[in-house]
GROMACS .gro file of C-alpha atoms in nm:
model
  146
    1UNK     CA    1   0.000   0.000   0.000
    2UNK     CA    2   0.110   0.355  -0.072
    3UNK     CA    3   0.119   0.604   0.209
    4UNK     CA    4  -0.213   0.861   0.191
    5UNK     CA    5  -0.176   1.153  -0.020
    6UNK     CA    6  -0.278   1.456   0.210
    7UNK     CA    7  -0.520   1.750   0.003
    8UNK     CA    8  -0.290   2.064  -0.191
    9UNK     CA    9  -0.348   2.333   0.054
   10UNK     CA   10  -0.656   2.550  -0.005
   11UNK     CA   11  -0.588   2.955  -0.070
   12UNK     CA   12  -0.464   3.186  -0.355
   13UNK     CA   13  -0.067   3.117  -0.347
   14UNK     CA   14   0.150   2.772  -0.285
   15UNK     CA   15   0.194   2.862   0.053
   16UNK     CA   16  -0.171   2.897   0.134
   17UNK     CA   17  -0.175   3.185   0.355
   18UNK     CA   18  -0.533   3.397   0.339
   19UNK     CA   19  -0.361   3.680   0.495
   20UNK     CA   20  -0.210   3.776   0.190
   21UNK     CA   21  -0.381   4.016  -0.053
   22UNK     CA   22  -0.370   4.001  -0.397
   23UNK     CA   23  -0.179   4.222  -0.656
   24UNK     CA   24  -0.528   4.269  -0.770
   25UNK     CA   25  -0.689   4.381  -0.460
   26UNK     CA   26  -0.376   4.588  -0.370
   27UNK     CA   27  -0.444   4.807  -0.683
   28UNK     CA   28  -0.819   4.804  -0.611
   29UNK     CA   29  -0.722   4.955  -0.229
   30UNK     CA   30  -0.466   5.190  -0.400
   31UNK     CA   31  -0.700   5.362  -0.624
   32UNK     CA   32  -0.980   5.394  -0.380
   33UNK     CA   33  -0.728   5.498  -0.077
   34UNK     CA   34  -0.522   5.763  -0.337
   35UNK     CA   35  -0.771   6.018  -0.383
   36UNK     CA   36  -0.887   6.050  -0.019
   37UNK     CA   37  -0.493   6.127   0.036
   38UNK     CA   38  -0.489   6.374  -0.187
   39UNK     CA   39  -0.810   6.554  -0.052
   40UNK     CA   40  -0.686   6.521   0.271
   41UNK     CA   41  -0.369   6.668   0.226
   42UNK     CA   42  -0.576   6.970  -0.007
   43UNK     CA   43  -0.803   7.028   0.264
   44UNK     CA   44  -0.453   7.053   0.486
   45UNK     CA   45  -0.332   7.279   0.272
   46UNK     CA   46  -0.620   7.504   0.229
   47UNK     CA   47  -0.631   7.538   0.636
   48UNK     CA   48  -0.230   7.605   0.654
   49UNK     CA   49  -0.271   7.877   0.369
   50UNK     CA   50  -0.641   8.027   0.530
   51UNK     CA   51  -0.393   8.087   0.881
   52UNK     CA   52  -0.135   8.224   0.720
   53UNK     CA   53  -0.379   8.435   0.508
   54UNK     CA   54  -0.520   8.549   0.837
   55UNK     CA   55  -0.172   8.676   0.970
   56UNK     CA   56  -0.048   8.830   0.702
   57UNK     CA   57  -0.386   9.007   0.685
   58UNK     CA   58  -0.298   9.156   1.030
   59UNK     CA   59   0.086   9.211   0.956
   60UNK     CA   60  -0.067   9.424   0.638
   61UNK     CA   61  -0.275   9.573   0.844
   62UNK     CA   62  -0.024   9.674   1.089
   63UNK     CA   63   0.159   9.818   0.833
   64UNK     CA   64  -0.124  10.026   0.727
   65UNK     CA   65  -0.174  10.191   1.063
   66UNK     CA   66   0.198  10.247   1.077
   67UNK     CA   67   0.206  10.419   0.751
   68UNK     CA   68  -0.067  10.622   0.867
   69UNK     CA   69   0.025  10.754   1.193
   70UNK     CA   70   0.414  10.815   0.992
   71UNK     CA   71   0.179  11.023   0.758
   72UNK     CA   72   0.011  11.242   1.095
   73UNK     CA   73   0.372  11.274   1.247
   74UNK     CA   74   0.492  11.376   0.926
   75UNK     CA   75   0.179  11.674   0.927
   76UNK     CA   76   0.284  11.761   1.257
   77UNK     CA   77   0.676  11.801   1.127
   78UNK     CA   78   0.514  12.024   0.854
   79UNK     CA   79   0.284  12.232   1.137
   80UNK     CA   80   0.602  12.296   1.347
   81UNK     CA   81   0.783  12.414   1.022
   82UNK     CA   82   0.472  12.670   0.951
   83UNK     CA   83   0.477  12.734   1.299
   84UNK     CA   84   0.888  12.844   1.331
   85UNK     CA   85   0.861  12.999   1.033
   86UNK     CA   86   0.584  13.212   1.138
   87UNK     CA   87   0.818  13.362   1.393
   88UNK     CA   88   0.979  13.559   1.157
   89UNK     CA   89   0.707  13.596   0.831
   90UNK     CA   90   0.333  13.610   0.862
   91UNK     CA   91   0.156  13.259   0.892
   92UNK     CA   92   0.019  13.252   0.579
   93UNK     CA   93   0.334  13.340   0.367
   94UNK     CA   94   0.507  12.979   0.587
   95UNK     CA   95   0.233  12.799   0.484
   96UNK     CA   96   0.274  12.872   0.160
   97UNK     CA   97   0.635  12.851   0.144
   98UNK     CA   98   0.627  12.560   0.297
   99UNK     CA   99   0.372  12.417   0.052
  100UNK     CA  100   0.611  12.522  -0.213
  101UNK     CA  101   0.862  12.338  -0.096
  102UNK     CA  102   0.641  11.996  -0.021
  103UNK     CA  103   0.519  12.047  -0.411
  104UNK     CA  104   0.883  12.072  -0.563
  105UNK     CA  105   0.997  11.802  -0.312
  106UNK     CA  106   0.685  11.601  -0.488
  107UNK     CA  107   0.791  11.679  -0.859
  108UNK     CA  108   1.109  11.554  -0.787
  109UNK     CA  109   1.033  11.208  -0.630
  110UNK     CA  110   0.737  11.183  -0.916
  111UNK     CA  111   0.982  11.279  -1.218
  112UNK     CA  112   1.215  10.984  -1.028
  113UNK     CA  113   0.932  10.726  -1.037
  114UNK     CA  114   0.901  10.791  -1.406
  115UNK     CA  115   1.252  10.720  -1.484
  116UNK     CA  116   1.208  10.458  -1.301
  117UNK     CA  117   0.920  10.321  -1.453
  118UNK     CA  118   1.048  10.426  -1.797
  119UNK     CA  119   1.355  10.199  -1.718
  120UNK     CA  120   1.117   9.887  -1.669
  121UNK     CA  121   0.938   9.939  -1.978
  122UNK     CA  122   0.866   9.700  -2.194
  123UNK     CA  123   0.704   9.486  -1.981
  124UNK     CA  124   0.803   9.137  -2.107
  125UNK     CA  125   1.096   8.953  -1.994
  126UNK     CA  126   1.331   9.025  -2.313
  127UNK     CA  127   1.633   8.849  -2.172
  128UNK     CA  128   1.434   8.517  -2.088
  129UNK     CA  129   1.279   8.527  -2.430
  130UNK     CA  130   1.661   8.568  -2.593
  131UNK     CA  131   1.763   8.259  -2.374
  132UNK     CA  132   1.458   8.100  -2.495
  133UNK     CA  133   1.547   8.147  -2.827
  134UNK     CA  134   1.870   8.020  -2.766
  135UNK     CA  135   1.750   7.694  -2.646
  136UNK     CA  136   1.534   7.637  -2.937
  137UNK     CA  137   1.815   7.683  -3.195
  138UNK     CA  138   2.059   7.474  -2.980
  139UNK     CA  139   1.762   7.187  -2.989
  140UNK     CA  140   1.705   7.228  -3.351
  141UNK     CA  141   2.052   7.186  -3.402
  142UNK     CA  142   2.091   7.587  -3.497
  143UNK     CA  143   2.424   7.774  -3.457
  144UNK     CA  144   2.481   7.949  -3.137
  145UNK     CA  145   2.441   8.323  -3.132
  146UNK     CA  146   2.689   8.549  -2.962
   0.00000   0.00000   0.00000
């Protein structure tokens, strides 16, 4: 007599171990668990980006009220200039020196800005655009430019 032949072992792989999932039901888990990580870590985001709105909606804010009371101290620097000057000349001819010099201290910074601004212009990024250019060519197999 031969010896009894016991039963393959029941379950998805030779080893017969339930535990394990399948390739299958790994990608099944995967595409179910993906997108919930991905609005969870949005809705994570959103919340770190609404508190840091939030402060630097005060910090602006602050700045606003410093730039404001700068603005009243820099009134009262202007009063007391009226006022010493009025020492020596009637009150209204400081005021209106004083005014003259405010408005040819304001041409000056506003002919500066326009310089400025004149310097900036045009708008688009002409060096990036050259380099861009540049990369093209060298792609294409064009000769460098110098």
């Amino acid at each position: 007599m031969s010896a009894p032949q016991t039963p393959p072992p029941a379950g998805p792989g030779p080893g017969g171990n339930h535990d394990e999932p399948t390739v299958g039901g790994l990608v099944h888990d995967l595409t179910q668990q993906v997108p919930d990580l991905i609005r969870s870590e949005l809705r994570l985001a959103q919340a770190e980006m609404t508190e840091k709105g939030k402060r630097a909606g005060l910090g602006i804010g602050m700045f606003s009220a410093a730039g404001l009371l700068a603005f009243f101290g820099l009134a009262a620097v202007i009063t007391a200039c009226i006022a010493a000057l009025a020492l020596v000349l009637p009150t209204w001819a400081s005021a209106l020196i004083v005014a003259a010099v405010l408005f040819a201290a304001a041409a000056g910074v506003g002919l500066a800005g326009k310089s400025k601004v004149s310097a900036a212009t045009p708008v688009k990024p002409e060096k990036a655009m050259e380099g861009i250019k540049e990369d093209i060519d060298t792609v294409k197999g064009g000769h460098h430019r110098v």
